[in-house]
């Protein structure tokens, strides 16, 4: 733990939930549900926000303040409806990657920040987000999942785990099929442990492929209230490490450039 994140974790109490404002009622079919605006992200507020279906969503690079949101509808995967595509299962039978949990959270969140996303105007992951979620990782609620090609980070993602709810935050891919195979392995381990809900926050084509669907904010909150306080039946890290112990299943052979003619 760095001195900076240690300062953020001082005084943190998971039994203390700070009540945050509800988003105003909206007549629009879709709303990002702004609950409040602050200048920074303190750890107690961040944890309390997740306990109430709220998360920070803003563009620090553009000088935005911290905007706390609770979208309606909410995009999530009910674990009974998880769908892993045939191509991913086929890849996993011969995956060249090894997989880990919480091996290098700082590198994962920064790789998510640096990932080029042509469909987005930039990244919402700035230094405020990095400091806050690293602190949340230090107290045991934010987690990273990594895919490795040898000793090189090939892909991964991070999110927040409270009770039997996993809130996915961001994903990055540096080598083919790395992050999606890591997510598939995580999701299956999560379900084995008694995981109930994967919160994807807002619609993406990528998560829709796994069976995510839009539900109303009120329905999402009803599920959260139940499952945030329902602990997993098995330790996720122990289960995940057991499930990925056999990887890699083949040696990774890098693509060589064609010789000049």
XYZ file of N, CA and C in Angstrom:
783
model
N 0.853 -1.191 0.000
C 0.000 0.000 0.000
C 0.890 1.243 0.000
N 0.678 2.147 -0.936
C 1.467 3.365 -0.990
C 1.017 4.310 0.105
N 1.877 5.292 0.438
C 1.504 6.278 1.440
C 0.267 7.048 1.053
N 0.124 7.303 -0.268
C -1.015 8.077 -0.747
C -2.325 7.334 -0.528
N -2.360 6.039 -0.892
C -3.597 5.290 -0.689
C -3.800 4.967 0.782
N -2.716 4.841 1.544
C -2.857 4.619 2.978
C -3.572 5.805 3.615
N -3.255 7.009 3.175
C -3.946 8.203 3.677
C -5.433 8.124 3.377
N -5.797 7.623 2.182
C -7.204 7.522 1.816
C -7.931 6.461 2.629
N -7.219 5.420 3.058
C -7.873 4.330 3.789
C -7.976 4.596 5.278
N -7.268 5.578 5.790
C -7.325 5.886 7.215
C -8.758 6.200 7.641
N -9.233 5.491 8.651
C -10.560 5.759 9.186
C -11.687 5.083 8.432
N -11.370 4.314 7.387
C -12.424 3.656 6.616
C -13.137 2.616 7.470
N -14.475 2.592 7.374
C -15.284 1.659 8.151
C -16.383 1.085 7.262
N -16.279 -0.209 6.873
C -17.297 -0.786 5.987
C -18.675 -0.914 6.629
N -18.752 -0.748 7.926
C -20.050 -0.799 8.607
C -20.751 0.551 8.634
N -20.053 1.582 8.181
C -20.616 2.933 8.166
C -21.011 3.292 6.733
N -22.303 3.442 6.493
C -22.802 3.789 5.162
C -23.328 5.225 5.188
N -22.699 6.078 4.407
C -23.144 7.458 4.287
C -24.293 7.508 3.281
N -25.442 8.015 3.711
C -26.579 8.096 2.798
C -26.360 9.203 1.781
N -26.503 8.854 0.500
C -26.296 9.801 -0.588
C -27.637 10.175 -1.210
N -27.702 11.312 -1.895
C -28.970 11.737 -2.497
C -29.437 10.783 -3.593
N -30.738 10.614 -3.698
C -31.320 9.861 -4.795
C -31.323 10.740 -6.048
N -31.221 10.137 -7.243
C -31.333 10.942 -8.463
C -32.750 11.485 -8.592
N -32.909 12.660 -9.183
C -34.257 13.203 -9.360
C -35.075 12.344 -10.321
N -36.383 12.346 -10.129
C -37.254 11.617 -11.042
C -37.153 12.213 -12.433
N -37.151 11.352 -13.439
C -37.031 11.811 -14.826
C -38.121 11.180 -15.671
N -38.684 11.959 -16.562
C -39.688 11.437 -17.493
C -39.057 10.827 -18.743
N -37.739 10.994 -18.856
C -37.050 10.440 -20.016
C -36.973 8.921 -19.910
N -36.959 8.264 -21.074
C -36.857 6.809 -21.096
C -35.525 6.338 -20.522
N -34.500 7.144 -20.734
C -33.178 6.792 -20.240
C -32.554 7.994 -19.555
N -31.952 7.763 -18.405
C -31.345 8.847 -17.649
C -30.075 8.350 -16.987
N -29.021 9.188 -16.973
C -27.796 8.791 -16.279
C -27.957 8.923 -14.771
N -29.000 9.612 -14.318
C -29.323 9.653 -12.895
C -28.276 10.316 -12.028
N -28.002 11.589 -12.287
C -27.023 12.310 -11.479
C -27.553 12.494 -10.062
N -26.780 12.018 -9.089
C -27.185 12.092 -7.684
C -26.564 13.281 -6.962
N -25.299 13.553 -7.281
C -24.618 14.664 -6.628
C -23.321 14.946 -7.377
N -22.695 16.065 -7.037
C -21.422 16.476 -7.627
C -20.474 16.851 -6.497
N -19.245 16.345 -6.548
C -18.243 16.670 -5.540
C -16.932 17.046 -6.225
N -15.989 17.505 -5.448
C -14.687 17.871 -5.999
C -13.710 16.711 -5.997
N -13.907 15.744 -5.099
C -12.965 14.636 -4.998
C -13.718 13.359 -4.634
N -12.997 12.257 -4.504
C -13.582 10.960 -4.184
C -12.924 10.439 -2.912
N -13.629 10.499 -1.800
C -13.070 9.892 -0.594
C -13.572 8.453 -0.485
N -12.806 7.616 0.185
C -13.054 6.183 0.195
C -14.396 5.825 0.832
N -14.743 6.479 1.919
C -16.005 6.154 2.587
C -17.201 6.454 1.687
N -17.125 7.571 0.972
C -18.208 7.924 0.047
C -18.272 6.945 -1.115
N -17.112 6.537 -1.641
C -17.081 5.597 -2.765
C -17.719 4.270 -2.366
N -17.344 3.743 -1.227
C -17.920 2.486 -0.759
C -19.422 2.640 -0.505
N -19.791 3.729 0.152
C -21.211 3.979 0.432
C -22.020 4.081 -0.854
N -21.420 4.691 -1.879
C -22.105 4.833 -3.165
C -22.436 3.468 -3.756
N -21.474 2.555 -3.756
C -21.734 1.228 -4.309
C -22.802 0.483 -3.520
N -22.886 0.756 -2.228
C -23.928 0.129 -1.420
C -25.313 0.687 -1.751
N -25.356 1.765 -2.556
C -26.629 2.385 -2.913
C -26.844 2.473 -4.425
N -26.075 1.670 -5.179
C -26.251 1.630 -6.626
C -25.758 2.870 -7.343
N -24.776 3.550 -6.775
C -24.256 4.812 -7.317
C -22.763 4.648 -7.577
N -22.251 5.311 -8.614
C -20.822 5.249 -8.916
C -20.378 6.556 -9.562
N -19.086 6.896 -9.479
C -18.584 8.126 -10.112
C -18.386 7.919 -11.603
N -18.831 8.903 -12.397
C -18.760 8.788 -13.858
C -18.576 10.194 -14.416
N -17.345 10.518 -14.782
C -17.029 11.876 -15.209
C -15.736 11.849 -16.006
N -15.427 12.941 -16.683
C -14.224 13.028 -17.491
C -13.261 14.013 -16.847
N -12.333 13.467 -16.097
C -11.374 14.305 -15.379
C -10.476 15.081 -16.333
N -10.148 14.463 -17.475
C -9.267 15.124 -18.442
C -9.863 16.425 -18.968
N -11.191 16.507 -18.978
C -11.865 17.711 -19.460
C -12.217 18.679 -18.336
N -11.720 18.378 -17.134
C -11.933 19.286 -16.020
C -13.263 19.119 -15.305
N -13.976 18.014 -15.582
C -15.257 17.784 -14.908
C -15.048 17.611 -13.411
N -16.002 18.049 -12.598
C -16.012 17.639 -11.194
C -16.411 16.171 -11.119
N -16.429 15.611 -9.927
C -16.820 14.208 -9.756
C -18.346 14.130 -9.794
N -18.879 13.448 -10.801
C -20.325 13.309 -10.977
C -20.721 11.893 -10.559
N -21.629 11.803 -9.597
C -22.066 10.520 -9.054
C -23.399 10.146 -9.696
N -23.456 8.952 -10.300
C -24.595 8.576 -11.135
C -25.227 7.253 -10.702
N -26.505 7.138 -11.009
C -27.249 5.895 -10.824
C -28.205 5.755 -11.999
N -27.741 5.176 -13.109
C -28.509 5.185 -14.360
C -29.841 4.429 -14.276
N -30.755 4.863 -15.094
C -32.034 4.183 -15.271
C -32.348 4.182 -16.764
N -32.367 3.007 -17.438
C -32.237 1.671 -16.855
C -30.801 1.309 -16.513
N -30.672 0.182 -15.815
C -29.363 -0.346 -15.437
C -29.102 -1.587 -16.273
N -27.866 -1.752 -16.698
C -27.479 -2.872 -17.554
C -26.740 -3.892 -16.700
N -27.238 -5.106 -16.621
C -26.608 -6.079 -15.741
C -26.822 -7.505 -16.242
N -25.995 -8.400 -15.724
C -26.091 -9.825 -16.033
C -26.615 -10.546 -14.805
N -27.802 -11.094 -14.911
C -28.307 -12.011 -13.902
C -27.545 -13.318 -14.112
N -26.842 -13.807 -13.094
C -25.887 -14.897 -13.305
C -26.524 -16.155 -13.873
N -27.804 -16.385 -13.602
C -28.482 -17.541 -14.196
C -28.570 -17.427 -15.718
N -28.428 -16.200 -16.237
C -28.567 -15.962 -17.680
C -27.230 -15.724 -18.375
N -26.130 -15.988 -17.679
C -24.809 -15.785 -18.286
C -24.669 -16.617 -19.555
N -24.173 -15.982 -20.604
C -23.936 -16.683 -21.873
C -22.470 -16.514 -22.266
N -21.782 -17.623 -22.418
C -20.409 -17.624 -22.918
C -20.446 -18.199 -24.330
N -19.996 -17.421 -25.302
C -20.072 -17.830 -26.698
C -19.185 -19.032 -27.030
N -19.551 -19.705 -28.095
C -18.787 -20.878 -28.522
C -17.346 -20.539 -28.846
N -17.149 -19.365 -29.453
C -15.782 -19.000 -29.844
C -14.891 -18.827 -28.611
N -15.453 -18.286 -27.534
C -14.671 -18.124 -26.307
C -14.362 -19.473 -25.689
N -15.348 -20.368 -25.641
C -15.098 -21.709 -25.110
C -14.060 -22.453 -25.947
N -14.139 -22.282 -27.256
C -13.159 -22.925 -28.138
C -11.765 -22.376 -27.862
N -11.672 -21.057 -27.682
C -10.378 -20.445 -27.394
C -9.814 -20.955 -26.072
N -10.677 -21.088 -25.063
C -10.216 -21.494 -23.739
C -9.648 -22.911 -23.729
N -10.029 -23.723 -24.687
C -9.487 -25.082 -24.761
C -8.024 -25.082 -25.182
N -7.577 -23.953 -25.748
C -6.189 -23.872 -26.225
C -5.564 -22.529 -25.841
N -6.029 -21.933 -24.758
C -5.555 -20.584 -24.418
C -4.051 -20.561 -24.134
N -3.346 -19.580 -24.695
C -1.912 -19.455 -24.425
C -1.626 -18.617 -23.180
N -2.679 -18.125 -22.532
C -2.495 -17.203 -21.416
C -2.597 -17.907 -20.067
N -1.915 -17.330 -19.092
C -2.173 -17.677 -17.694
C -3.037 -16.562 -17.112
N -3.765 -16.871 -16.040
C -4.748 -15.936 -15.498
C -4.554 -15.786 -13.992
N -4.713 -14.560 -13.513
C -4.545 -14.290 -12.090
C -5.611 -13.318 -11.607
N -5.765 -13.263 -10.296
C -6.653 -12.299 -9.654
C -5.834 -11.482 -8.671
N -5.937 -10.167 -8.791
C -5.290 -9.234 -7.854
C -3.759 -9.325 -7.864
N -3.187 -9.747 -8.977
C -1.727 -9.804 -9.038
C -1.130 -8.427 -9.277
N -1.818 -7.593 -10.081
C -1.242 -6.282 -10.410
C -2.359 -5.274 -10.674
N -3.099 -4.944 -9.629
C -4.214 -4.009 -9.775
C -3.764 -2.658 -10.353
N -2.667 -2.055 -9.864
C -2.266 -0.746 -10.418
C -2.028 -0.777 -11.925
N -1.396 -1.840 -12.433
C -1.140 -1.913 -13.877
C -2.427 -2.110 -14.658
N -3.376 -2.865 -14.104
C -4.644 -3.101 -14.796
C -5.436 -1.804 -14.924
N -5.586 -1.056 -13.852
C -6.399 0.158 -13.934
C -5.741 1.193 -14.849
N -4.418 1.243 -14.861
C -3.745 2.195 -15.751
C -3.807 1.728 -17.203
N -3.779 0.426 -17.431
C -3.939 -0.083 -18.794
C -5.351 0.192 -19.299
N -6.346 0.113 -18.419
C -7.713 0.476 -18.801
C -7.791 1.954 -19.163
N -7.083 2.769 -18.436
C -7.040 4.201 -18.747
C -6.414 4.449 -20.111
N -5.356 3.711 -20.425
C -4.592 3.969 -21.642
C -5.178 3.297 -22.885
N -6.159 2.441 -22.708
C -6.743 1.712 -23.834
C -7.435 2.675 -24.794
N -7.094 2.586 -26.078
C -7.756 3.421 -27.079
C -9.150 2.876 -27.363
N -10.145 3.758 -27.296
C -11.538 3.366 -27.520
C -12.110 4.305 -28.581
N -12.113 3.880 -29.844
C -12.533 4.760 -30.942
C -13.956 5.294 -30.793
N -14.820 4.542 -30.080
C -16.209 4.968 -29.943
C -16.415 5.952 -28.791
N -15.321 6.288 -28.093
C -15.414 7.226 -26.978
C -14.452 8.382 -27.213
N -14.815 9.529 -26.671
C -14.008 10.717 -26.884
C -12.803 10.817 -25.978
N -12.606 9.844 -25.124
C -11.497 9.885 -24.177
C -11.721 8.827 -23.109
N -11.134 9.021 -21.949
C -11.296 8.070 -20.866
C -11.832 8.777 -19.637
N -12.658 8.080 -18.882
C -13.150 8.628 -17.621
C -12.192 8.296 -16.474
N -11.123 7.538 -16.781
C -10.205 7.102 -15.727
C -9.049 8.088 -15.622
N -9.123 8.958 -14.647
C -8.050 9.908 -14.366
C -7.400 9.578 -13.034
N -6.562 10.459 -12.560
C -5.833 10.184 -11.317
C -6.753 10.088 -10.103
N -7.857 10.834 -10.095
C -8.795 10.722 -8.964
C -9.392 9.315 -8.894
N -9.806 8.802 -10.051
C -10.360 7.448 -10.111
C -9.299 6.429 -9.708
N -8.095 6.568 -10.241
C -7.018 5.617 -9.942
C -6.717 5.595 -8.448
N -6.592 6.765 -7.828
C -6.301 6.809 -6.392
C -7.433 6.179 -5.582
N -8.664 6.532 -5.911
C -9.805 6.071 -5.124
C -9.993 4.556 -5.240
N -9.922 4.017 -6.469
C -10.153 2.580 -6.637
C -8.962 1.755 -6.159
N -7.768 2.320 -6.213
C -6.615 1.629 -5.627
C -6.785 1.530 -4.118
N -7.298 2.585 -3.506
C -7.584 2.533 -2.071
C -8.679 1.508 -1.778
N -9.703 1.454 -2.631
C -10.774 0.467 -2.450
C -10.228 -0.956 -2.617
N -9.245 -1.107 -3.488
C -8.555 -2.387 -3.628
C -7.771 -2.712 -2.361
N -7.113 -1.723 -1.805
C -6.301 -1.947 -0.609
C -7.133 -2.411 0.585
N -8.405 -2.014 0.634
C -9.255 -2.448 1.751
C -10.090 -3.677 1.384
N -9.859 -4.252 0.182
C -10.413 -5.552 -0.139
C -11.699 -5.594 -0.932
N -12.119 -4.456 -1.536
C -13.387 -4.457 -2.271
C -13.239 -4.287 -3.779
N -12.150 -3.730 -4.250
C -11.901 -3.622 -5.691
C -10.888 -4.695 -6.077
N -11.118 -5.331 -7.225
C -10.290 -6.465 -7.628
C -9.941 -6.384 -9.104
N -8.792 -6.944 -9.430
C -8.366 -7.015 -10.830
C -8.223 -8.470 -11.248
N -8.443 -8.690 -12.538
C -8.259 -10.009 -13.140
C -7.359 -9.823 -14.351
N -6.303 -10.634 -14.417
C -5.271 -10.433 -15.423
C -5.103 -11.661 -16.320
N -4.805 -11.409 -17.583
C -4.365 -12.453 -18.520
C -2.914 -12.137 -18.875
N -2.056 -13.151 -18.805
C -0.626 -12.957 -19.016
C -0.132 -13.805 -20.175
N 0.705 -13.212 -21.001
C 1.465 -13.936 -22.005
C 2.899 -14.005 -21.489
N 3.217 -15.105 -20.820
C 4.485 -15.163 -20.114
C 4.445 -14.184 -18.951
N 5.399 -13.255 -18.928
C 5.399 -12.247 -17.865
C 4.855 -10.900 -18.352
N 4.208 -10.913 -19.526
C 3.660 -9.692 -20.114
C 2.149 -9.652 -19.923
N 1.653 -8.529 -19.426
C 0.219 -8.353 -19.248
C -0.447 -8.233 -20.617
N -1.381 -9.155 -20.906
C -2.011 -9.210 -22.230
C -3.417 -8.631 -22.246
N -4.054 -8.561 -21.090
C -5.411 -8.041 -21.002
C -5.940 -8.221 -19.595
N -7.130 -7.663 -19.354
C -7.721 -7.830 -18.036
C -8.822 -6.822 -17.777
N -9.292 -6.799 -16.550
C -10.351 -5.873 -16.159
C -10.342 -5.722 -14.639
N -11.106 -4.747 -14.164
C -11.235 -4.575 -12.717
C -12.670 -4.193 -12.381
N -13.014 -4.383 -11.127
C -14.356 -4.046 -10.679
C -14.441 -4.110 -9.169
N -15.656 -3.973 -8.669
C -15.908 -3.905 -7.231
C -16.774 -5.091 -6.823
N -16.333 -5.815 -5.812
C -17.074 -6.968 -5.301
C -17.557 -6.676 -3.891
N -18.881 -6.647 -3.729
C -19.489 -6.507 -2.407
C -20.585 -7.558 -2.302
N -20.505 -8.400 -1.278
C -21.484 -9.471 -1.140
C -21.415 -10.399 -2.328
N -22.568 -10.651 -2.959
C -22.597 -11.512 -4.148
C -22.906 -10.711 -5.410
N -22.500 -9.427 -5.393
C -22.632 -8.537 -6.553
C -21.245 -8.105 -7.009
N -20.965 -8.247 -8.301
C -19.727 -7.729 -8.879
C -20.083 -6.598 -9.825
N -19.484 -5.444 -9.597
C -19.717 -4.266 -10.431
C -18.513 -4.080 -11.344
N -18.673 -4.407 -12.612
C -17.580 -4.269 -13.559
C -17.313 -2.806 -13.873
N -16.043 -2.437 -13.920
C -15.677 -1.036 -14.156
C -15.058 -0.803 -15.524
N -14.000 -1.513 -15.843
C -13.354 -1.279 -17.135
C -12.512 -2.490 -17.519
N -12.259 -2.603 -18.810
C -11.562 -3.752 -19.383
C -10.571 -3.256 -20.433
N -9.476 -3.978 -20.605
C -8.538 -3.621 -21.675
C -8.041 -4.890 -22.348
N -7.671 -4.765 -23.615
C -7.180 -5.894 -24.402
C -5.942 -5.458 -25.174
N -4.837 -6.127 -24.933
C -3.606 -5.866 -25.684
C -3.295 -6.993 -26.659
N -3.778 -8.202 -26.364
C -3.567 -9.348 -27.241
C -4.899 -10.065 -27.453
N -5.065 -10.730 -28.582
C -6.377 -11.284 -28.945
C -6.981 -12.194 -27.879
N -8.274 -11.961 -27.605
C -9.083 -12.830 -26.741
C -8.623 -12.851 -25.281
N -7.730 -11.966 -24.905
C -7.181 -12.017 -23.547
C -8.209 -11.617 -22.491
N -8.814 -10.445 -22.655
C -9.733 -9.976 -21.621
C -11.047 -10.743 -21.630
N -11.537 -11.105 -22.814
C -12.824 -11.818 -22.832
C -12.687 -13.218 -22.257
N -11.540 -13.860 -22.456
C -11.344 -15.181 -21.844
C -11.189 -15.049 -20.332
N -10.507 -13.987 -19.883
C -10.377 -13.751 -18.439
C -11.746 -13.494 -17.810
N -12.596 -12.731 -18.518
C -13.929 -12.453 -17.988
C -14.763 -13.728 -17.914
N -14.698 -14.562 -18.931
C -15.464 -15.804 -18.926
C -15.047 -16.696 -17.764
N -13.745 -16.799 -17.529
C -13.259 -17.609 -16.413
C -13.694 -17.020 -15.079
N -13.570 -15.703 -14.953
C -14.037 -15.043 -13.727
C -15.520 -15.327 -13.490
N -16.350 -15.111 -14.515
C -17.800 -15.229 -14.349
C -18.191 -16.630 -13.896
N -17.559 -17.635 -14.460
C -17.887 -19.004 -14.059
C -17.430 -19.286 -12.627
N -16.279 -18.771 -12.250
C -15.827 -18.935 -10.865
C -16.747 -18.186 -9.903
N -17.150 -16.987 -10.296
C -18.050 -16.162 -9.485
C -19.365 -16.901 -9.220
N -19.909 -17.532 -10.241
C -21.160 -18.276 -10.092
C -20.960 -19.483 -9.173
N -19.838 -20.179 -9.312
C -19.548 -21.311 -8.427
C -19.518 -20.879 -6.963
N -19.103 -19.643 -6.727
C -18.994 -19.113 -5.362
C -20.322 -18.586 -4.826
N -21.360 -18.612 -5.656
C -22.651 -18.088 -5.232
C -22.940 -16.686 -5.713
N -22.166 -16.194 -6.681
C -22.412 -14.866 -7.244
C -23.781 -14.790 -7.900
N -24.434 -13.665 -7.734
C -25.808 -13.504 -8.223
C -25.948 -12.491 -9.350
N -25.187 -11.402 -9.294
C -25.436 -10.287 -10.215
C -24.123 -9.647 -10.630
N -23.990 -9.379 -11.936
C -22.845 -8.620 -12.459
C -23.392 -7.320 -13.021
N -23.026 -6.231 -12.394
C -23.495 -4.904 -12.807
C -22.583 -4.373 -13.905
N -23.160 -4.105 -15.070
C -22.404 -3.549 -16.199
C -22.681 -2.058 -16.377
N -23.514 -1.503 -15.521
C -23.820 -0.076 -15.450
C -24.665 0.419 -16.615
N -24.072 0.556 -17.790
C -24.826 1.054 -18.944
C -24.528 0.184 -20.166
N -25.399 0.267 -21.171
C -25.359 -0.663 -22.296
C -24.041 -0.622 -23.063
N -23.510 -1.817 -23.346
C -22.439 -1.990 -24.331
C -22.733 -3.266 -25.114
N -22.370 -3.278 -26.389
C -22.537 -4.480 -27.200
C -21.751 -5.651 -26.615
N -20.577 -5.340 -26.072
C -19.712 -6.387 -25.538
C -20.407 -7.157 -24.419
N -20.978 -6.451 -23.440
C -21.625 -7.126 -22.327
C -22.959 -7.747 -22.714
N -23.602 -7.193 -23.731
C -24.855 -7.791 -24.209
C -24.612 -9.211 -24.701
N -23.431 -9.478 -25.247
C -23.106 -10.815 -25.738
C -23.061 -11.844 -24.615
N -22.824 -11.376 -23.398
C -22.772 -12.286 -22.252
C -24.133 -12.459 -21.583
N -25.153 -11.850 -22.139
C -26.483 -12.002 -21.579
C -26.950 -10.841 -20.730
N -26.213 -9.729 -20.737
C -26.642 -8.563 -19.964
C -27.928 -7.996 -20.542
N -28.764 -7.455 -19.691
C -30.019 -6.854 -20.123
C -30.326 -5.619 -19.280
N -31.160 -4.767 -19.833
C -31.538 -3.553 -19.128
C -32.725 -3.837 -18.220
N -32.605 -3.365 -16.975
C -33.712 -3.432 -16.033
C -33.876 -2.050 -15.407
N -35.014 -1.787 -14.843
C -35.251 -0.476 -14.252
C -34.338 -0.270 -13.050
N -34.067 0.984 -12.763
C -33.247 1.293 -11.591
C -33.871 0.726 -10.324
N -35.178 0.825 -10.199
C -35.835 0.333 -8.984
C -35.688 -1.184 -8.857
N -35.787 -1.908 -9.969
C -35.595 -3.357 -9.934
C -34.155 -3.700 -9.567
N -33.226 -2.955 -10.155
C -31.817 -3.167 -9.839
C -31.549 -2.941 -8.363
N -32.090 -1.880 -7.812
C -31.869 -1.569 -6.398
C -32.471 -2.658 -5.505
N -33.612 -3.193 -5.879
C -34.212 -4.271 -5.087
C -33.296 -5.498 -5.047
N -32.707 -5.822 -6.209
C -31.771 -6.937 -6.256
C -30.519 -6.641 -5.439
N -30.013 -5.428 -5.589
C -28.803 -5.047 -4.861
C -29.000 -5.111 -3.356
N -30.096 -4.570 -2.890
C -30.346 -4.549 -1.447
C -30.275 -5.960 -0.877
N -30.773 -6.919 -1.640
C -30.737 -8.314 -1.197
C -29.340 -8.897 -1.287
N -28.676 -8.701 -2.423
C -27.455 -9.446 -2.681
C -26.180 -8.763 -2.206
N -26.191 -7.458 -2.000
C -25.007 -6.801 -1.448
C -24.715 -7.303 -0.040
N -25.744 -7.766 0.643
C -25.591 -8.242 2.012
C -25.588 -9.763 2.104
N -25.439 -10.426 0.944
C -25.351 -11.886 0.905
C -23.935 -12.273 0.500
N -23.167 -12.788 1.445
C -21.768 -13.117 1.181
C -21.660 -14.304 0.228
N -20.574 -14.350 -0.532
C -20.284 -15.523 -1.351
C -20.072 -16.731 -0.442
N -20.428 -17.898 -0.937
C -20.299 -19.115 -0.142
C -18.876 -19.675 -0.156
N -18.091 -19.257 -1.139
C -16.704 -19.708 -1.291
C -15.853 -18.493 -1.602
N -14.624 -18.477 -1.119
C -13.704 -17.367 -1.408
C -13.419 -17.316 -2.905
N -13.690 -16.170 -3.524
C -13.569 -16.062 -4.980
C -12.137 -16.262 -5.450
N -11.180 -15.681 -4.770
C -9.791 -15.811 -5.226
C -9.343 -17.270 -5.175
N -9.702 -17.954 -4.120
C -9.329 -19.365 -4.004
C -9.964 -20.181 -5.127
N -11.251 -19.932 -5.411
C -11.940 -20.667 -6.472
C -11.359 -20.330 -7.840
N -11.104 -19.055 -8.083
C -10.568 -18.643 -9.384
C -9.197 -19.264 -9.617
N -8.342 -19.218 -8.621
C -7.002 -19.791 -8.773
C -7.067 -21.291 -9.024
N -8.023 -21.954 -8.397
C -8.199 -23.392 -8.643
C -8.668 -23.631 -10.077
N -9.576 -22.784 -10.561
C -10.142 -22.976 -11.898
C -9.152 -22.675 -13.015
N -8.177 -21.814 -12.760
C -7.233 -21.429 -13.821
C -5.871 -22.089 -13.661
N -5.780 -23.042 -12.739
C -4.476 -23.632 -12.426
C -3.840 -24.337 -13.613
N -4.642 -24.801 -14.574
C -4.086 -25.550 -15.700
C -3.584 -24.713 -16.853
N -3.761 -23.387 -16.777
C -3.358 -22.517 -17.889
C -1.909 -22.081 -17.721
N -1.188 -21.788 -18.846
C -1.633 -21.807 -20.243
C -1.703 -23.230 -20.790
N -2.562 -23.418 -21.803
C -2.762 -24.738 -22.389
C -1.920 -24.956 -23.645
N -1.309 -23.888 -24.132
C -0.367 -24.031 -25.254
C 0.589 -22.860 -25.214
N 1.720 -23.034 -25.855
C 2.699 -21.954 -25.918
C 2.219 -20.872 -26.868
N 2.360 -19.630 -26.433
C 1.976 -18.524 -27.313
C 3.062 -18.308 -28.360
N 2.659 -18.291 -29.613
C 3.593 -18.044 -30.706
C 3.267 -16.691 -31.310
N 4.116 -15.696 -31.118
C 3.796 -14.368 -31.644
C 3.746 -14.358 -33.159
N 2.902 -13.487 -33.676
C 2.807 -13.325 -35.129
C 4.051 -12.614 -35.637
N 4.737 -13.223 -36.597
C 5.957 -12.642 -37.124
C 5.638 -11.781 -38.347
N 6.303 -10.639 -38.492
C 6.070 -9.821 -39.678
C 6.525 -10.537 -40.938
N 5.824 -10.273 -42.021
C 6.213 -10.876 -43.302
C 7.553 -10.318 -43.756
N 8.444 -11.170 -44.297
C 9.748 -10.682 -44.746
C 9.578 -9.756 -45.960
N 10.438 -8.775 -46.021
C 10.416 -7.874 -47.166
C 10.843 -8.617 -48.434
N 10.202 -8.298 -49.528
C 10.538 -8.954 -50.788
C 11.080 -7.934 -51.772
